[in-house]
Short mmCIF file of C-alpha atoms and ligand atoms in Angstrom, two decimals:
data_model
loop_
_atom_site.label_atom_id
_atom_site.label_comp_id
_atom_site.label_asym_id
_atom_site.label_seq_id
_atom_site.Cartn_x
_atom_site.Cartn_y
_atom_site.Cartn_z
CA THR A 137 24.56 -50.85 18.62
CA GLY A 138 27.13 -52.07 16.12
CA GLU A 139 24.48 -52.12 13.40
CA ALA A 140 23.51 -48.57 14.28
CA THR A 141 27.03 -47.16 14.01
CA SER A 142 28.84 -46.08 10.86
CA ASP A 143 31.16 -48.60 9.28
CA HIS A 144 34.87 -48.14 9.87
CA SER A 145 37.38 -47.43 7.12
CA LYS A 146 39.17 -50.13 5.08
CA THR A 147 42.37 -49.63 7.03
CA LEU A 148 40.58 -49.88 10.38
CA ALA A 149 39.01 -53.13 9.15
CA LYS A 150 42.49 -54.30 8.22
CA ILE A 151 43.80 -53.47 11.70
CA GLU A 152 40.88 -55.33 13.28
CA HIS A 153 41.58 -58.37 11.15
CA GLY A 154 45.32 -58.13 11.72
CA THR A 155 44.79 -57.89 15.46
CA TYR A 156 42.62 -60.99 15.60
CA HIS A 157 44.91 -63.04 13.40
CA HIS A 158 48.27 -61.99 14.74
CA ASP A 159 50.43 -64.65 16.39
CA TRP A 160 50.46 -63.19 19.91
CA GLN A 161 51.87 -66.39 21.38
CA GLY A 162 54.82 -66.14 18.98
CA PHE A 163 55.37 -62.49 19.91
CA TYR A 164 55.43 -63.49 23.55
CA ASP A 165 57.78 -66.43 22.92
CA GLN A 166 60.20 -64.05 21.19
CA GLY A 167 60.07 -61.76 24.24
CA LYS A 168 58.43 -58.93 22.30
CA ILE A 169 55.50 -58.48 24.69
CA PRO A 170 55.38 -59.03 28.47
CA TRP A 171 52.52 -61.55 28.34
CA VAL A 172 50.28 -63.09 25.70
CA TYR A 173 48.14 -60.09 24.69
CA ARG A 174 44.48 -60.70 24.01
CA PRO A 175 43.42 -59.39 20.57
CA THR A 176 40.25 -57.98 22.17
CA MET A 177 42.39 -55.29 23.82
CA PHE A 178 41.87 -52.96 20.87
CA SER A 179 39.24 -50.31 21.27
CA GLY A 180 36.92 -51.58 18.52
CA ARG A 181 34.36 -50.17 16.17
CA LEU A 182 31.87 -48.49 18.48
CA GLU A 183 34.51 -46.80 20.59
CA GLY A 184 36.60 -45.96 17.53
CA GLN A 185 33.71 -44.25 15.76
CA PHE A 186 32.74 -42.45 18.97
CA LEU A 187 36.31 -41.13 19.31
CA LYS A 188 36.27 -40.11 15.67
CA SER A 189 33.01 -38.20 15.99
CA LEU A 190 34.15 -36.56 19.22
CA VAL A 191 37.46 -35.49 17.67
CA SER A 192 35.54 -33.93 14.78
CA ILE A 193 33.52 -31.91 17.29
CA HIS A 194 36.36 -31.07 19.66
CA LYS A 195 38.86 -30.12 16.95
CA PRO A 196 42.04 -30.78 18.89
CA LYS A 197 45.28 -30.06 17.05
CA ARG A 198 47.33 -32.51 19.11
CA ILE A 199 46.11 -35.70 20.77
CA LEU A 200 48.11 -37.81 23.21
CA GLU A 201 47.23 -41.50 23.25
CA VAL A 202 48.71 -43.67 25.98
CA GLY A 203 48.85 -47.27 24.72
CA LEU A 204 49.07 -47.73 20.94
CA PHE A 205 48.68 -51.52 20.68
CA THR A 206 47.85 -52.21 17.00
CA GLY A 207 46.91 -48.62 16.17
CA TYR A 208 43.13 -48.92 15.99
CA GLY A 209 42.34 -46.04 18.35
CA ALA A 210 45.11 -43.84 16.99
CA LEU A 211 43.92 -44.19 13.39
CA SER A 212 40.24 -43.73 14.35
CA MET A 213 41.14 -40.37 15.86
CA ALA A 214 43.60 -39.43 13.08
CA GLU A 215 40.85 -39.82 10.47
CA ALA A 216 38.97 -36.91 12.04
CA LEU A 217 42.00 -34.63 12.44
CA PRO A 218 42.85 -31.86 10.00
CA ALA A 219 45.88 -32.42 7.77
CA ASP A 220 48.17 -30.62 10.21
CA GLY A 221 46.78 -32.43 13.27
CA GLU A 222 48.77 -35.04 15.16
CA VAL A 223 48.20 -38.10 17.34
CA VAL A 224 51.23 -38.84 19.50
CA SER A 225 50.88 -42.39 20.76
CA LEU A 226 52.98 -43.87 23.56
CA GLU A 227 53.80 -47.57 23.52
CA ILE A 228 56.15 -49.59 25.67
CA CYS A 229 56.74 -52.39 23.14
CA GLU A 230 58.87 -51.51 20.13
CA SER A 231 57.41 -54.49 18.26
CA LEU A 232 53.92 -52.98 18.47
CA LYS A 233 55.11 -49.74 16.89
CA THR A 234 56.39 -51.82 13.97
CA LEU A 235 53.19 -53.87 13.75
CA ALA A 236 50.85 -50.86 14.01
CA GLU A 237 52.81 -48.92 11.39
CA GLU A 238 52.62 -51.90 9.07
CA LEU A 239 48.85 -52.25 9.60
CA CYS A 240 48.16 -48.50 9.18
CA LYS A 241 50.43 -47.74 6.27
CA GLU A 242 47.79 -47.84 3.53
CA SER A 243 45.82 -45.01 5.09
CA HIS A 244 46.68 -41.46 4.10
CA HIS A 245 45.82 -40.48 7.66
CA ALA A 246 48.69 -42.59 9.04
CA LYS A 247 51.05 -39.64 8.53
CA LYS A 248 49.27 -37.88 11.36
CA ILE A 249 50.35 -40.57 13.86
CA ARG A 250 53.71 -40.43 15.65
CA VAL A 251 54.70 -43.25 17.98
CA GLU A 252 57.01 -42.81 20.97
CA VAL A 253 58.42 -46.06 22.33
CA GLY A 254 59.08 -46.34 26.06
CA PRO A 255 57.31 -46.40 29.42
CA ALA A 256 54.53 -43.80 29.21
CA MET A 257 55.31 -42.00 32.46
CA GLU A 258 58.89 -41.35 31.38
CA THR A 259 57.87 -40.00 28.00
CA VAL A 260 55.19 -37.86 29.57
CA LYS A 261 57.66 -36.32 32.04
CA ARG A 262 59.94 -35.45 29.12
CA PHE A 263 56.97 -33.78 27.39
CA VAL A 264 56.13 -31.74 30.48
CA ALA A 265 59.74 -30.62 30.83
CA ALA A 266 59.73 -29.58 27.17
CA GLY A 267 56.49 -27.58 27.67
CA GLU A 268 54.49 -29.69 25.24
CA LYS A 269 50.69 -29.44 25.33
CA PHE A 270 47.86 -31.67 24.15
CA ASP A 271 44.25 -30.70 23.49
CA MET A 272 42.94 -34.19 24.11
CA MET A 273 44.35 -37.22 25.91
CA PHE A 274 43.17 -40.80 25.51
CA LEU A 275 44.43 -42.97 28.39
CA ASP A 276 44.52 -46.64 27.46
CA GLY A 277 47.86 -48.02 28.67
CA ASP A 278 48.87 -49.39 32.07
CA LYS A 279 45.95 -48.85 34.49
CA LYS A 280 48.42 -48.15 37.31
CA ASP A 281 49.52 -44.99 35.47
CA TYR A 282 46.02 -43.47 35.26
CA LEU A 283 46.20 -41.55 38.51
CA ASN A 284 49.58 -40.04 37.70
CA LEU A 285 48.55 -39.21 34.17
CA VAL A 286 45.51 -37.31 35.43
CA LYS A 287 47.75 -35.42 37.83
CA VAL A 288 50.19 -34.53 35.09
CA ALA A 289 47.33 -33.47 32.82
CA PHE A 290 45.68 -31.12 35.30
CA ASP A 291 48.39 -30.18 37.83
CA GLU A 292 51.21 -29.73 35.37
CA ASN A 293 48.93 -28.64 32.54
CA LEU A 294 50.08 -31.15 29.97
CA LEU A 295 46.45 -30.75 28.89
CA SER A 296 45.82 -27.41 27.21
CA GLU A 297 43.10 -24.96 28.16
CA ASP A 298 39.67 -26.31 27.30
CA GLY A 299 41.13 -29.79 26.76
CA THR A 300 39.56 -33.18 27.52
CA VAL A 301 40.96 -36.36 29.06
CA LEU A 302 39.24 -39.59 28.04
CA VAL A 303 39.98 -42.51 30.34
CA ASP A 304 39.38 -45.89 28.75
CA ASN A 305 38.66 -48.91 30.96
CA ALA A 306 37.45 -46.52 33.62
CA TYR A 307 35.70 -49.49 35.26
CA PHE A 308 39.21 -51.00 35.44
CA ILE A 309 38.17 -54.20 33.67
CA GLY A 310 35.43 -54.63 36.25
CA GLY A 311 37.63 -53.69 39.22
CA ALA A 312 35.60 -50.56 39.90
CA TYR A 313 32.47 -52.46 40.89
CA ASN A 314 33.87 -55.77 42.13
CA PRO A 315 35.58 -55.57 45.53
CA ASP A 316 37.33 -58.92 45.02
CA HIS A 317 38.91 -57.85 41.75
CA PRO A 318 42.71 -57.34 41.73
CA ASN A 319 42.15 -53.87 40.23
CA HIS A 320 39.67 -52.82 42.91
CA SER A 321 42.04 -50.77 45.02
CA ILE A 322 43.60 -48.83 42.14
CA ALA A 323 40.11 -48.24 40.73
CA MET A 324 38.89 -46.83 44.04
CA GLU A 325 42.01 -44.73 44.49
CA PHE A 326 41.60 -43.27 41.02
CA LEU A 327 37.93 -42.47 41.49
CA LYS A 328 38.54 -40.97 44.93
CA GLU A 329 41.19 -38.65 43.55
CA VAL A 330 38.99 -37.46 40.67
CA LYS A 331 36.02 -36.93 42.99
CA SER A 332 38.14 -34.98 45.47
CA ARG A 333 38.78 -32.25 42.91
CA PRO A 334 35.92 -29.76 42.62
CA GLN A 335 37.77 -28.10 39.74
CA LEU A 336 37.10 -31.18 37.55
CA HIS A 337 33.94 -32.19 35.72
CA TYR A 338 33.63 -35.89 34.90
CA VAL A 339 31.12 -38.19 33.25
CA MET A 340 31.27 -41.97 33.12
CA LEU A 341 30.11 -43.19 29.73
CA PRO A 342 28.79 -46.75 29.96
CA MET A 343 30.54 -47.94 26.80
CA ASN A 344 32.67 -51.10 26.79
CA ASP A 345 34.65 -51.09 30.07
CA GLY A 346 33.65 -47.49 30.78
CA ILE A 347 35.03 -44.26 29.32
CA MET A 348 35.42 -41.38 31.73
CA MET A 349 35.37 -37.95 30.15
CA ILE A 350 37.14 -35.40 32.34
CA ARG A 351 37.32 -31.65 31.76
CA ARG A 352 38.06 -28.61 33.87
CA MET A 353 34.87 -27.45 35.58
CA LYS A 354 35.50 -23.87 34.47
CA ASP A 355 35.39 -25.05 30.84
CA VAL A 356 32.11 -26.91 31.35
CA GLU A 357 30.05 -24.73 33.68
CA ARG A 358 29.74 -21.44 31.84
CA GLU A 359 28.81 -17.95 32.93
CA ALA A 360 25.13 -17.26 33.58
CA ALA A 361 23.15 -14.90 31.37
CA THR B 211 28.34 -44.91 36.76
CA GLY B 212 26.27 -42.43 38.76
CA GLU B 213 28.94 -42.38 41.48
CA ALA B 214 31.57 -41.69 38.86
CA THR B 215 29.81 -38.70 37.33
CA SER B 216 29.86 -35.11 38.55
CA ASP B 217 26.97 -34.04 40.73
CA HIS B 218 24.27 -31.93 39.10
CA SER B 219 23.44 -28.35 40.10
CA LYS B 220 20.97 -27.38 42.83
CA THR B 221 18.35 -26.42 40.29
CA LEU B 222 18.74 -29.70 38.38
CA ALA B 223 18.28 -31.52 41.70
CA LYS B 224 15.16 -29.46 42.26
CA ILE B 225 13.80 -30.41 38.82
CA GLU B 226 14.54 -34.09 39.51
CA HIS B 227 12.69 -33.89 42.82
CA GLY B 228 9.84 -31.87 41.33
CA THR B 229 9.48 -34.38 38.50
CA TYR B 230 9.24 -37.36 40.85
CA HIS B 231 6.80 -35.65 43.19
CA HIS B 232 4.54 -33.94 40.72
CA ASP B 233 0.89 -35.02 40.59
CA TRP B 234 0.89 -36.44 37.06
CA GLN B 235 -2.48 -38.13 37.58
CA GLY B 236 -3.98 -34.76 38.50
CA PHE B 237 -2.43 -33.15 35.40
CA TYR B 238 -3.99 -35.88 33.30
CA ASP B 239 -7.40 -35.57 34.99
CA GLN B 240 -7.37 -31.84 34.22
CA GLY B 241 -6.66 -32.63 30.55
CA LYS B 242 -3.23 -30.98 30.65
CA ILE B 243 -1.30 -33.97 29.32
CA PRO B 244 -2.45 -36.67 26.86
CA TRP B 245 -1.74 -39.58 29.24
CA VAL B 246 -0.33 -40.08 32.74
CA TYR B 247 3.33 -39.22 32.15
CA ARG B 248 5.95 -41.31 33.95
CA PRO B 249 8.36 -39.14 35.95
CA THR B 250 11.25 -41.30 34.68
CA MET B 251 10.79 -39.67 31.25
CA PHE B 252 13.32 -36.97 32.15
CA SER B 253 16.82 -37.45 30.86
CA GLY B 254 18.51 -37.81 34.25
CA ARG B 255 21.91 -37.16 35.77
CA LEU B 256 24.22 -39.22 33.63
CA GLU B 257 22.69 -38.10 30.35
CA GLY B 258 22.35 -34.53 31.60
CA GLN B 259 26.03 -34.29 32.56
CA PHE B 260 27.05 -35.95 29.30
CA LEU B 261 25.04 -33.35 27.35
CA LYS B 262 26.57 -30.60 29.44
CA SER B 263 30.13 -31.79 28.82
CA LEU B 264 29.44 -32.27 25.12
CA VAL B 265 27.94 -28.78 24.80
CA SER B 266 31.06 -27.35 26.45
CA ILE B 267 33.19 -29.09 23.83
CA HIS B 268 30.94 -28.43 20.84
CA LYS B 269 30.27 -24.77 21.68
CA PRO B 270 26.98 -24.39 19.83
CA LYS B 271 25.40 -20.95 19.96
CA ARG B 272 21.88 -22.25 19.43
CA ILE B 273 20.48 -25.63 20.46
CA LEU B 274 17.09 -27.00 19.47
CA GLU B 275 15.54 -29.44 21.94
CA VAL B 276 12.43 -31.34 20.88
CA GLY B 277 10.46 -32.30 24.00
CA LEU B 278 10.95 -30.06 27.05
CA PHE B 279 9.06 -32.06 29.70
CA THR B 280 10.17 -30.62 33.08
CA GLY B 281 13.24 -28.84 31.71
CA TYR B 282 15.98 -31.15 32.97
CA GLY B 283 17.74 -31.64 29.61
CA ALA B 284 17.27 -28.00 28.59
CA LEU B 285 18.86 -26.68 31.78
CA SER B 286 21.71 -29.23 31.69
CA MET B 287 22.65 -27.93 28.26
CA ALA B 288 22.03 -24.26 29.14
CA GLU B 289 24.53 -24.49 32.01
CA ALA B 290 27.32 -25.11 29.51
CA LEU B 291 26.27 -22.38 27.06
CA PRO B 292 27.88 -18.95 26.94
CA ALA B 293 25.80 -16.04 28.22
CA ASP B 294 24.54 -15.27 24.72
CA GLY B 295 23.75 -18.91 23.89
CA GLU B 296 20.22 -20.23 23.58
CA VAL B 297 18.28 -23.47 23.99
CA VAL B 298 15.01 -23.36 22.10
CA SER B 299 12.83 -26.16 23.43
CA LEU B 300 9.67 -27.39 21.74
CA GLU B 301 6.83 -28.75 23.86
CA ILE B 302 3.30 -29.70 22.93
CA CYS B 303 1.78 -29.19 26.39
CA GLU B 304 1.41 -25.61 27.57
CA SER B 305 1.20 -26.83 31.17
CA LEU B 306 4.72 -28.28 30.95
CA LYS B 307 6.14 -24.95 29.82
CA THR B 308 4.64 -23.44 32.99
CA LEU B 309 5.89 -26.26 35.20
CA ALA B 310 9.42 -26.28 33.74
CA GLU B 311 9.75 -22.52 33.99
CA GLU B 312 8.66 -22.69 37.62
CA LEU B 313 11.20 -25.44 38.38
CA CYS B 314 14.07 -23.70 36.54
CA LYS B 315 13.51 -20.16 37.68
CA GLU B 316 16.14 -20.09 40.45
CA SER B 317 18.95 -20.81 38.01
CA HIS B 318 20.67 -17.89 36.33
CA HIS B 319 21.03 -20.10 33.28
CA ALA B 320 17.25 -20.30 32.85
CA LYS B 321 17.34 -17.09 30.83
CA LYS B 322 19.07 -19.01 28.06
CA ILE B 323 16.03 -21.28 27.59
CA ARG B 324 13.12 -20.31 25.33
CA VAL B 325 10.10 -22.60 25.09
CA GLU B 326 7.87 -22.82 22.02
CA VAL B 327 4.51 -24.47 22.68
CA GLY B 328 2.90 -26.52 19.91
CA PRO B 329 3.41 -29.69 17.87
CA ALA B 330 7.14 -29.91 17.11
CA MET B 331 6.81 -30.54 13.37
CA GLU B 332 4.74 -27.39 12.90
CA THR B 333 7.16 -25.22 14.84
CA VAL B 334 10.10 -26.71 12.98
CA LYS B 335 8.54 -25.98 9.60
CA ARG B 336 8.05 -22.37 10.66
CA PHE B 337 11.73 -22.23 11.66
CA VAL B 338 12.85 -23.61 8.30
CA ALA B 339 10.68 -21.09 6.44
CA ALA B 340 12.21 -18.30 8.54
CA GLY B 341 15.73 -19.53 7.73
CA GLU B 342 16.59 -20.31 11.36
CA LYS B 343 19.61 -22.53 12.08
CA PHE B 344 20.73 -24.62 15.03
CA ASP B 345 24.22 -25.89 15.82
CA MET B 346 22.99 -28.83 17.84
CA MET B 347 19.65 -30.65 18.00
CA PHE B 348 18.50 -32.93 20.81
CA LEU B 349 15.53 -35.04 19.71
CA ASP B 350 13.50 -36.27 22.65
CA GLY B 351 9.82 -35.72 21.77
CA ASP B 352 7.39 -37.91 19.84
CA LYS B 353 9.33 -40.88 18.43
CA LYS B 354 7.18 -40.79 15.28
CA ASP B 355 8.70 -37.40 14.42
CA TYR B 356 12.33 -38.59 14.50
CA LEU B 357 12.54 -39.53 10.85
CA ASN B 358 11.06 -36.23 9.67
CA LEU B 359 13.23 -34.24 12.05
CA VAL B 360 16.37 -35.87 10.69
CA LYS B 361 15.20 -35.06 7.16
CA VAL B 362 14.54 -31.43 8.07
CA ALA B 363 17.93 -31.21 9.82
CA PHE B 364 19.97 -32.54 6.91
CA ASP B 365 17.86 -32.02 3.77
CA GLU B 366 16.57 -28.57 4.62
CA ASN B 367 19.66 -27.62 6.63
CA LEU B 368 17.91 -26.62 9.83
CA LEU B 369 21.19 -27.93 11.28
CA SER B 370 24.08 -25.56 10.61
CA GLU B 371 27.40 -26.54 9.07
CA ASP B 372 29.41 -28.76 11.39
CA GLY B 373 26.34 -29.32 13.58
CA THR B 374 25.31 -32.46 15.48
CA VAL B 375 21.96 -34.18 15.96
CA LEU B 376 21.59 -36.23 19.15
CA VAL B 377 18.72 -38.69 19.06
CA ASP B 378 17.54 -39.78 22.49
CA ASN B 379 15.73 -43.11 22.89
CA ALA B 380 17.43 -44.27 19.73
CA TYR B 381 16.59 -47.84 20.78
CA PHE B 382 12.97 -46.62 20.69
CA ILE B 383 12.26 -47.78 24.26
CA GLY B 384 13.46 -51.23 23.29
CA GLY B 385 11.62 -51.28 19.96
CA ALA B 386 14.88 -51.33 18.01
CA TYR B 387 15.87 -54.77 19.24
CA ASN B 388 12.51 -56.39 20.00
CA PRO B 389 10.51 -57.36 16.90
CA ASP B 390 7.28 -57.69 18.92
CA HIS B 391 7.52 -54.17 20.31
CA PRO B 392 4.93 -51.64 19.05
CA ASN B 393 7.81 -49.27 18.16
CA HIS B 394 9.67 -51.89 16.15
CA SER B 395 8.57 -50.74 12.71
CA ILE B 396 9.26 -47.03 13.28
CA ALA B 397 12.62 -47.95 14.83
CA MET B 398 13.58 -50.00 11.78
CA GLU B 399 12.35 -47.36 9.38
CA PHE B 400 14.40 -44.71 11.16
CA LEU B 401 17.57 -46.80 11.23
CA LYS B 402 17.15 -47.79 7.58
CA GLU B 403 16.86 -44.17 6.52
CA VAL B 404 19.95 -43.11 8.46
CA LYS B 405 21.96 -46.05 7.13
CA SER B 406 20.91 -45.33 3.57
CA ARG B 407 22.67 -41.97 3.64
CA PRO B 408 26.42 -42.22 3.02
CA GLN B 409 26.70 -38.50 3.69
CA LEU B 410 25.91 -39.12 7.38
CA HIS B 411 28.19 -40.40 10.15
CA TYR B 412 26.39 -41.96 13.12
CA VAL B 413 27.34 -43.61 16.40
CA MET B 414 24.99 -45.35 18.81
CA LEU B 415 25.97 -44.58 22.37
CA PRO B 416 24.79 -47.31 24.72
CA MET B 417 23.52 -44.92 27.40
CA ASN B 418 20.01 -45.26 28.83
CA ASP B 419 17.70 -46.07 25.89
CA GLY B 420 20.46 -45.28 23.38
CA ILE B 421 21.68 -41.91 22.12
CA MET B 422 22.52 -41.70 18.45
CA MET B 423 25.01 -39.03 17.51
CA ILE B 424 24.65 -38.01 13.87
CA ARG B 425 26.90 -35.63 11.93
CA ARG B 426 27.63 -34.95 8.32
CA MET B 427 30.34 -37.33 7.09
CA LYS B 428 32.28 -34.44 5.56
CA ASP B 429 32.54 -32.87 9.01
CA VAL B 430 33.80 -36.11 10.60
CA GLU B 431 36.09 -37.66 8.02
CA ARG B 432 38.75 -35.05 7.43
CA GLU B 433 41.29 -34.50 4.71
CA ALA B 434 44.34 -36.75 4.70
CA ALA B 435 47.79 -35.39 5.38
C1 SAM C 1340 44.52 -51.67 25.77
S1 SAM C 1340 45.96 -51.57 24.80
C2 SAM C 1340 45.71 -50.08 23.87
C3 SAM C 1340 44.64 -50.18 22.80
C4 SAM C 1340 44.65 -49.06 21.80
N1 SAM C 1340 44.60 -47.76 22.44
C5 SAM C 1340 43.48 -49.19 20.83
O1 SAM C 1340 42.67 -48.24 20.75
O2 SAM C 1340 43.34 -50.22 20.17
C6 SAM C 1340 47.23 -51.13 25.95
C7 SAM C 1340 48.63 -50.91 25.35
O3 SAM C 1340 49.41 -50.19 26.30
C8 SAM C 1340 50.74 -50.65 26.25
N2 SAM C 1340 51.38 -50.32 27.55
C9 SAM C 1340 51.27 -50.98 28.71
N3 SAM C 1340 52.00 -50.40 29.67
C10 SAM C 1340 52.57 -49.32 29.10
C11 SAM C 1340 53.44 -48.30 29.58
N4 SAM C 1340 53.85 -48.26 30.86
N5 SAM C 1340 53.84 -47.34 28.71
C12 SAM C 1340 53.43 -47.35 27.42
N6 SAM C 1340 52.60 -48.28 26.92
C13 SAM C 1340 52.18 -49.26 27.75
C14 SAM C 1340 50.62 -52.13 26.00
O4 SAM C 1340 51.80 -52.66 25.44
C15 SAM C 1340 49.41 -52.17 25.06
O5 SAM C 1340 49.82 -52.15 23.71
C1 SAM C 1341 10.87 -37.78 27.03
S1 SAM C 1341 10.08 -36.27 27.36
C2 SAM C 1341 11.37 -35.10 27.19
C3 SAM C 1341 12.38 -35.13 28.31
C4 SAM C 1341 13.32 -33.93 28.35
N1 SAM C 1341 13.98 -33.71 27.07
C5 SAM C 1341 14.36 -34.10 29.43
O1 SAM C 1341 15.57 -34.06 29.10
O2 SAM C 1341 14.01 -34.28 30.60
C6 SAM C 1341 9.07 -36.00 25.90
C7 SAM C 1341 8.31 -34.69 25.87
O3 SAM C 1341 7.91 -34.43 24.52
C8 SAM C 1341 6.63 -33.85 24.51
N2 SAM C 1341 6.02 -34.09 23.19
C9 SAM C 1341 5.41 -35.22 22.77
N3 SAM C 1341 4.99 -35.08 21.51
C10 SAM C 1341 5.34 -33.83 21.11
C11 SAM C 1341 5.18 -33.09 19.91
N4 SAM C 1341 4.57 -33.62 18.83
N5 SAM C 1341 5.67 -31.83 19.88
C12 SAM C 1341 6.29 -31.28 20.94
N6 SAM C 1341 6.48 -31.94 22.09
C13 SAM C 1341 6.01 -33.20 22.19
C14 SAM C 1341 5.92 -34.52 25.66
O4 SAM C 1341 4.83 -33.72 26.10
C15 SAM C 1341 7.03 -34.67 26.69
O5 SAM C 1341 7.06 -33.58 27.58
#
């Protein structure tokens, strides 16, 4: 599957390398991250190239990413955006904004990425109040926020008409199918909420820890001939 | 994954049921199909809903499907097409055109499907000669045709600008990763050809037997800011 997917750009390779070789223990010891992050948290080549291809098809002008980490997902999507497109990425740790910007800086596409530091739900509420809209949302931050983010997307229309929400780790790191997993109850609550809404269309892509692709049913099911 | 994907339409459920309960042995005995087809050959719910969601994002006007079988994939895509959209589906067995049309007929979206009976490569060559174009291609017929279909799509531009080719069974029923498999050499030849073309961007989606999503690199990698 890796072999049968296009290679990533030089800068994405640099982010991958930088993520694996970063001193996460040191970051934690300095109080810059809440626990010792695993480098494997980044979305990776297959998912990155899938996002890139999908962005090139979808043609969003503005993308909201929740959870920047080292910038791999943000840059993968930015590479497929037009010059005036934008990825707004939310990240709770200031130090990761600095690290991601450092790792991305050699790419000309980095200018399309804007990072907002702070707890995602707070930033998102500010965006709603300001009437901001996004054509695509990539949820990849705190799993406990997923349910509220989906509500904000569809009930408060943070997601524009014909937009798409992509939910990463939609198996909740295994919690969706393992009843003993600490994430099991939030996974079930999330799934129940999505399934309870006939106005949503959703597909679970079996890639990595699951990517759920959610759109408004009226944008998917079209008029008959 | 099935649980976490939208339900399919009544007519798609009818096709699924009709596919499982059809007398394939009888069809074979009457010389209508070249061997006893397995009902599991149809694309199925997850893939069908993925195609449907992707079509709703991509907004192709014309889709070419290679390999109709009982019409499940064709109708899944047709449901997401606008009223003036079209799925042209190629099928070598006349009897399957009849069966699929019978199974699809209750759906109002069935009018968007046109079936062309005959060997796919011959039909495709006629299309190229007539200057026809497709915005999306879903390859799901004879695996030996894949390589030539990709060449026709990109070298003879049967695929329109900004179009996408989706290759089903891109693991070649396991042949891609099993060197003893009878499909191994055609799988390797196909992959080698795709990888040898820097003007193509490709992603292998790990769904069912693999779906490869191929686009022109210039349509995926966009201008920098
Ligand atoms: C799985 S990583 C994101 C990976 C990234 N999207 C990529 O493609 O490589 C999750 C990130 O979300 C951040 N995060 C966690 N809770 C958050 C919150 N409440 N608000 C904003 N960011 C948060 C973490 O600091 C971490 O960097
Ligand atoms: C895997 S099935 C297609 C499944 C269908 N696309 C779906 O979504 O359910 C393959 C079909 O391709 C047809 N086929 C095989 N060789 C062909 C050829 N050379 N030209 C056209 N159709 C062909 C078979 O008869 C069979 O119905």
